């Protein structure tokens, strides 16, 4: 099935549209961007290129979540899983980039010999990149995403009921805000070492931020204050997640660096940095 290009050109800010009719106008540009980013990865292996692809796929997953109430549950779950799998493939290389960047920023680990593992880190990064490229190439991203878009658009366009776009957007943003507030409340009560509670806040905040970016022109009310909060959460909790993921990655792959330098200094610094950033994240939660 081919997607009606006229639907993709529809202005999603048109308040007279139904949510079903507006879907393609939101989804088609995201699909095109993800396909373009995946194609560029063959030529550009920079951290920024990988980050752009992963973000594009995350935005697609969030959009499909937003339209979940209008879609058959099983199919929607499969589509979101597809975007998650593709993002994970791209993310494997990105995780090494973050670890390398973090260790390069720390003077103490450099003095203590952790810089000796730098060549091995680059080798691991190259190996992950080759795996990412192979996975994304074999997956035929262009075909998969076009197929997902066409399938979902067909389901929505053949639905008997119609829901006003503004009403739909307001409801989905409100639901996402409730989820974020609940997770923030749990994280405030959680023990300091409970990273999962903090991670859940980050995920809920990211999802809400994407929805506000999608629907902001047609939403009721002013969401500027919430966006400012989300930017704070994204920055503070994002840096925490980078350290936690890097610590796990280095620990799980310690065997790769045997004989190439002392990884203990790097792991020790990452542990200290994790605790520091956990305190910072907890402090932000108390203020919000």
Tab-separated table of C-alpha atoms in Angstrom:
chain	number	residue	atom	x	y	z
A	1	UNK	CA	0.000	0.000	0.000
A	2	UNK	CA	1.281	3.466	-0.878
A	3	UNK	CA	0.683	6.326	1.509
A	4	UNK	CA	-1.441	9.132	0.105
A	5	UNK	CA	1.024	11.990	-0.374
A	6	UNK	CA	-1.784	14.492	-0.036
A	7	UNK	CA	-2.323	13.250	3.491
A	8	UNK	CA	1.342	13.785	4.255
A	9	UNK	CA	1.026	17.386	3.086
A	10	UNK	CA	-1.931	18.103	5.364
A	11	UNK	CA	-1.219	20.767	7.974
A	12	UNK	CA	-1.356	19.023	11.376
A	13	UNK	CA	-2.053	22.398	13.002
A	14	UNK	CA	-5.465	22.423	11.307
A	15	UNK	CA	-7.852	22.149	14.271
A	16	UNK	CA	-10.651	20.786	12.088
A	17	UNK	CA	-8.727	17.603	11.308
A	18	UNK	CA	-9.439	14.308	12.970
A	19	UNK	CA	-6.561	12.546	14.712
A	20	UNK	CA	-6.880	9.689	12.223
A	21	UNK	CA	-6.539	12.032	9.230
A	22	UNK	CA	-3.597	13.895	10.759
A	23	UNK	CA	-1.466	10.838	11.513
A	24	UNK	CA	0.417	10.681	8.223
A	25	UNK	CA	1.278	14.393	8.381
A	26	UNK	CA	3.110	13.666	11.640
A	27	UNK	CA	4.572	10.282	10.738
A	28	UNK	CA	5.748	10.714	7.135
A	29	UNK	CA	8.418	13.383	7.841
A	30	UNK	CA	9.752	11.297	10.748
A	31	UNK	CA	9.944	8.187	8.573
A	32	UNK	CA	11.758	10.113	5.829
A	33	UNK	CA	14.232	11.529	8.351
A	34	UNK	CA	14.933	8.108	9.858
A	35	UNK	CA	15.507	6.578	6.421
A	36	UNK	CA	17.821	9.419	5.442
A	37	UNK	CA	19.768	9.072	8.707
A	38	UNK	CA	20.124	5.309	8.222
A	39	UNK	CA	21.375	5.844	4.681
A	40	UNK	CA	23.953	8.429	5.761
A	41	UNK	CA	25.330	6.001	8.333
A	42	UNK	CA	26.981	4.067	5.495
A	43	UNK	CA	29.181	7.109	4.797
A	44	UNK	CA	29.243	8.933	8.131
A	45	UNK	CA	30.162	6.895	11.205
A	46	UNK	CA	30.469	9.892	13.534
A	47	UNK	CA	28.860	9.914	16.983
A	48	UNK	CA	26.531	12.687	15.821
A	49	UNK	CA	25.237	10.641	12.876
A	50	UNK	CA	24.467	7.688	15.132
A	51	UNK	CA	22.782	9.955	17.660
A	52	UNK	CA	20.543	11.480	14.982
A	53	UNK	CA	19.426	8.052	13.804
A	54	UNK	CA	18.663	6.844	17.318
A	55	UNK	CA	16.685	10.012	18.111
A	56	UNK	CA	14.707	9.697	14.868
A	57	UNK	CA	13.730	6.128	15.747
A	58	UNK	CA	12.815	7.103	19.315
A	59	UNK	CA	10.560	9.859	18.014
A	60	UNK	CA	8.826	7.358	15.751
A	61	UNK	CA	8.273	5.007	18.668
A	62	UNK	CA	6.823	7.853	20.736
A	63	UNK	CA	4.478	8.880	17.924
A	64	UNK	CA	3.161	5.323	17.593
A	65	UNK	CA	2.656	5.284	21.363
A	66	UNK	CA	0.699	8.533	21.098
A	67	UNK	CA	-1.710	6.990	18.592
A	68	UNK	CA	-1.937	3.697	20.483
A	69	UNK	CA	-5.594	4.188	21.597
A	70	UNK	CA	-6.666	4.399	17.943
A	71	UNK	CA	-4.770	1.307	16.798
A	72	UNK	CA	-5.050	-2.443	17.158
A	73	UNK	CA	-2.957	-3.259	20.210
A	74	UNK	CA	-0.927	-6.165	18.857
A	75	UNK	CA	0.081	-4.408	15.661
A	76	UNK	CA	1.007	-1.224	17.502
A	77	UNK	CA	3.183	-3.189	19.909
A	78	UNK	CA	4.988	-4.853	17.006
A	79	UNK	CA	5.627	-1.529	15.273
A	80	UNK	CA	7.038	0.060	18.415
A	81	UNK	CA	9.204	-2.997	19.009
A	82	UNK	CA	10.588	-2.568	15.492
A	83	UNK	CA	11.683	0.994	16.225
A	84	UNK	CA	13.159	-0.115	19.540
A	85	UNK	CA	15.185	-2.875	17.881
A	86	UNK	CA	16.538	-0.527	15.210
A	87	UNK	CA	17.397	2.126	17.804
A	88	UNK	CA	19.195	-0.507	19.878
A	89	UNK	CA	21.268	-1.502	16.843
A	90	UNK	CA	22.352	2.099	16.358
A	91	UNK	CA	22.777	2.610	20.087
A	92	UNK	CA	25.419	-0.072	20.558
A	93	UNK	CA	28.011	2.089	18.849
A	94	UNK	CA	26.732	5.262	20.481
A	95	UNK	CA	27.233	3.694	23.922
A	96	UNK	CA	30.938	3.214	23.216
A	97	UNK	CA	31.178	6.819	22.012
A	98	UNK	CA	29.731	8.056	25.299
A	99	UNK	CA	32.122	5.929	27.350
A	100	UNK	CA	35.109	7.171	25.343
A	101	UNK	CA	33.981	10.794	25.732
A	102	UNK	CA	33.488	10.433	29.483
A	103	UNK	CA	36.898	8.866	30.111
A	104	UNK	CA	38.580	11.477	27.938
A	105	UNK	CA	37.119	14.210	30.165
A	106	UNK	CA	38.560	12.764	33.363
A	107	UNK	CA	42.120	13.788	34.162
A	108	UNK	CA	42.478	11.438	37.131
A	109	UNK	CA	41.937	8.262	35.120
A	110	UNK	CA	44.411	9.535	32.544
A	111	UNK	CA	47.079	10.053	35.174
A	112	UNK	CA	46.430	6.622	36.655
A	113	UNK	CA	46.946	4.815	33.376
A	114	UNK	CA	43.391	4.335	32.220
A	115	UNK	CA	44.310	6.111	28.983
A	116	UNK	CA	46.151	2.920	28.048
A	117	UNK	CA	42.821	1.288	27.249
A	118	UNK	CA	41.964	3.966	24.671
A	119	UNK	CA	43.086	1.882	21.644
A	120	UNK	CA	41.015	-1.071	22.857
A	121	UNK	CA	38.015	1.207	23.351
A	122	UNK	CA	38.335	2.357	19.751
A	123	UNK	CA	38.584	-1.252	18.573
A	124	UNK	CA	35.417	-2.105	20.484
A	125	UNK	CA	33.713	0.926	18.988
A	126	UNK	CA	34.721	-0.102	15.443
A	127	UNK	CA	33.429	-3.620	16.054
A	128	UNK	CA	30.110	-2.263	17.332
A	129	UNK	CA	29.841	0.057	14.333
A	130	UNK	CA	30.357	-2.831	11.904
A	131	UNK	CA	27.652	-4.769	13.725
A	132	UNK	CA	25.300	-1.768	13.680
A	133	UNK	CA	25.805	-1.209	9.981
A	134	UNK	CA	25.261	-4.880	9.175
A	135	UNK	CA	22.102	-5.083	11.282
A	136	UNK	CA	20.588	-1.918	9.797
A	137	UNK	CA	21.569	-2.930	6.268
A	138	UNK	CA	20.094	-6.416	6.591
A	139	UNK	CA	16.948	-4.990	8.152
A	140	UNK	CA	16.235	-2.898	5.027
A	141	UNK	CA	15.188	0.123	7.069
A	142	UNK	CA	13.570	1.939	4.149
A	143	UNK	CA	11.234	-0.959	3.350
A	144	UNK	CA	10.388	-1.650	7.002
A	145	UNK	CA	9.513	1.940	7.824
A	146	UNK	CA	7.490	2.521	4.674
A	147	UNK	CA	5.605	-0.696	5.348
A	148	UNK	CA	4.910	0.312	8.959
A	149	UNK	CA	3.666	3.730	7.876
A	150	UNK	CA	1.416	2.331	5.171
A	151	UNK	CA	-0.030	-0.343	7.453
A	152	UNK	CA	-0.834	2.076	10.256
A	153	UNK	CA	-2.205	4.731	7.904
A	154	UNK	CA	-4.522	2.154	6.328
A	155	UNK	CA	-5.834	1.062	9.720
A	156	UNK	CA	-6.553	4.643	10.776
A	157	UNK	CA	-8.073	5.696	7.458
A	158	UNK	CA	-10.503	2.768	7.440
A	159	UNK	CA	-11.649	3.286	11.046
A	160	UNK	CA	-15.352	4.088	11.369
A	161	UNK	CA	-14.988	6.532	14.248
A	162	UNK	CA	-13.234	9.882	14.126
A	163	UNK	CA	-11.793	11.885	17.019
A	164	UNK	CA	-10.986	15.613	16.844
A	165	UNK	CA	-7.237	16.137	16.730
A	166	UNK	CA	-7.110	18.720	19.514
A	167	UNK	CA	-9.158	16.570	21.880
A	168	UNK	CA	-6.991	13.572	21.109
A	169	UNK	CA	-3.726	15.489	21.576
A	170	UNK	CA	-4.892	17.028	24.860
A	171	UNK	CA	-5.834	13.608	26.211
A	172	UNK	CA	-2.557	11.948	25.252
A	173	UNK	CA	-0.427	14.763	26.649
A	174	UNK	CA	-2.457	14.724	29.868
A	175	UNK	CA	-1.956	10.962	30.195
A	176	UNK	CA	1.769	11.353	29.657
A	177	UNK	CA	1.945	14.147	32.245
A	178	UNK	CA	0.188	11.936	34.811
A	179	UNK	CA	2.688	9.154	34.186
A	180	UNK	CA	5.598	11.558	34.649
A	181	UNK	CA	4.203	12.926	37.923
A	182	UNK	CA	3.691	9.406	39.299
A	183	UNK	CA	7.222	8.367	38.411
A	184	UNK	CA	8.683	11.537	39.904
A	185	UNK	CA	6.795	10.841	43.127
A	186	UNK	CA	8.143	7.279	43.265
A	187	UNK	CA	11.674	8.461	42.569
A	188	UNK	CA	11.510	11.025	45.386
A	189	UNK	CA	10.570	8.236	47.803
A	190	UNK	CA	13.028	5.694	46.416
A	191	UNK	CA	16.344	4.873	48.009
A	192	UNK	CA	19.263	6.800	46.570
A	193	UNK	CA	20.739	3.657	45.018
A	194	UNK	CA	17.526	2.845	43.132
A	195	UNK	CA	18.601	3.938	39.664
A	196	UNK	CA	15.582	2.295	38.010
A	197	UNK	CA	13.244	4.836	39.607
A	198	UNK	CA	15.347	7.686	38.200
A	199	UNK	CA	15.577	6.023	34.803
A	200	UNK	CA	11.787	5.714	34.651
A	201	UNK	CA	11.476	9.454	35.262
A	202	UNK	CA	13.850	10.106	32.387
A	203	UNK	CA	11.900	7.870	30.003
A	204	UNK	CA	8.550	9.399	30.961
A	205	UNK	CA	9.962	12.896	30.586
A	206	UNK	CA	11.399	12.145	27.175
A	207	UNK	CA	8.115	10.704	25.944
A	208	UNK	CA	6.184	13.751	27.150
A	209	UNK	CA	8.677	16.116	25.547
A	210	UNK	CA	8.266	14.390	22.203
A	211	UNK	CA	4.462	14.623	22.457
A	212	UNK	CA	4.637	18.331	23.220
A	213	UNK	CA	6.907	18.810	20.223
A	214	UNK	CA	4.441	16.923	18.009
A	215	UNK	CA	1.226	18.556	19.197
A	216	UNK	CA	2.199	21.941	20.682
A	217	UNK	CA	0.558	24.105	17.950
A	218	UNK	CA	-2.900	22.608	18.526
A	219	UNK	CA	-2.872	21.946	22.283
A	220	UNK	CA	-5.147	23.723	24.719
A	221	UNK	CA	-3.391	25.783	27.361
A	222	UNK	CA	0.225	26.858	27.780
A	223	UNK	CA	2.883	24.175	28.218
A	224	UNK	CA	5.982	26.385	28.312
A	225	UNK	CA	6.537	25.820	32.033
A	226	UNK	CA	6.350	22.059	31.556
A	227	UNK	CA	8.801	22.210	28.663
A	228	UNK	CA	11.283	24.087	30.855
A	229	UNK	CA	10.952	21.372	33.494
A	230	UNK	CA	11.410	18.668	30.903
A	231	UNK	CA	14.580	20.302	29.599
A	232	UNK	CA	15.962	20.309	33.144
A	233	UNK	CA	15.053	16.649	33.627
A	234	UNK	CA	16.481	15.697	30.258
A	235	UNK	CA	19.819	17.357	30.974
A	236	UNK	CA	20.261	16.198	34.573
A	237	UNK	CA	18.940	12.673	34.137
A	238	UNK	CA	20.559	12.253	30.727
A	239	UNK	CA	24.039	12.820	32.116
A	240	UNK	CA	23.261	10.342	34.899
A	241	UNK	CA	22.159	7.739	32.370
A	242	UNK	CA	25.356	8.240	30.350
A	243	UNK	CA	27.511	7.406	33.372
A	244	UNK	CA	25.411	4.416	34.456
A	245	UNK	CA	25.356	2.938	30.948
A	246	UNK	CA	29.102	3.517	30.563
A	247	UNK	CA	29.878	1.859	33.881
A	248	UNK	CA	27.847	-1.209	32.921
A	249	UNK	CA	29.401	-1.333	29.448
A	250	UNK	CA	32.967	-1.169	30.749
A	251	UNK	CA	32.308	-3.681	33.515
A	252	UNK	CA	30.605	-6.179	31.194
A	253	UNK	CA	33.425	-5.959	28.649
A	254	UNK	CA	36.376	-5.894	31.065
A	255	UNK	CA	37.795	-9.039	29.442
A	256	UNK	CA	38.349	-7.078	26.210
A	257	UNK	CA	40.868	-4.857	27.957
A	258	UNK	CA	42.946	-7.503	29.728
A	259	UNK	CA	46.614	-6.574	29.485
A	260	UNK	CA	45.915	-3.189	27.893
A	261	UNK	CA	45.787	-1.041	31.004
A	262	UNK	CA	44.135	-0.774	34.373
A	263	UNK	CA	40.354	-0.512	34.028
A	264	UNK	CA	39.923	-0.292	37.790
A	265	UNK	CA	40.724	3.421	37.830
A	266	UNK	CA	38.138	4.093	35.149
A	267	UNK	CA	35.490	1.996	36.906
A	268	UNK	CA	36.215	3.646	40.223
A	269	UNK	CA	35.802	7.106	38.713
A	270	UNK	CA	32.574	6.088	36.985
A	271	UNK	CA	31.173	4.767	40.281
A	272	UNK	CA	31.993	8.034	42.036
A	273	UNK	CA	30.538	10.017	39.158
A	274	UNK	CA	27.346	7.914	39.228
A	275	UNK	CA	26.824	8.674	42.921
A	276	UNK	CA	27.464	12.378	42.368
A	277	UNK	CA	25.003	12.562	39.496
A	278	UNK	CA	22.424	10.539	41.442
A	279	UNK	CA	22.587	13.179	44.175
A	280	UNK	CA	22.193	15.922	41.586
A	281	UNK	CA	19.163	14.198	40.040
A	282	UNK	CA	17.571	13.716	43.456
A	283	UNK	CA	18.157	17.386	44.226
A	284	UNK	CA	16.388	18.412	41.035
A	285	UNK	CA	13.381	16.224	41.867
A	286	UNK	CA	12.999	17.943	45.215
A	287	UNK	CA	12.860	21.338	43.490
A	288	UNK	CA	10.336	20.376	40.793
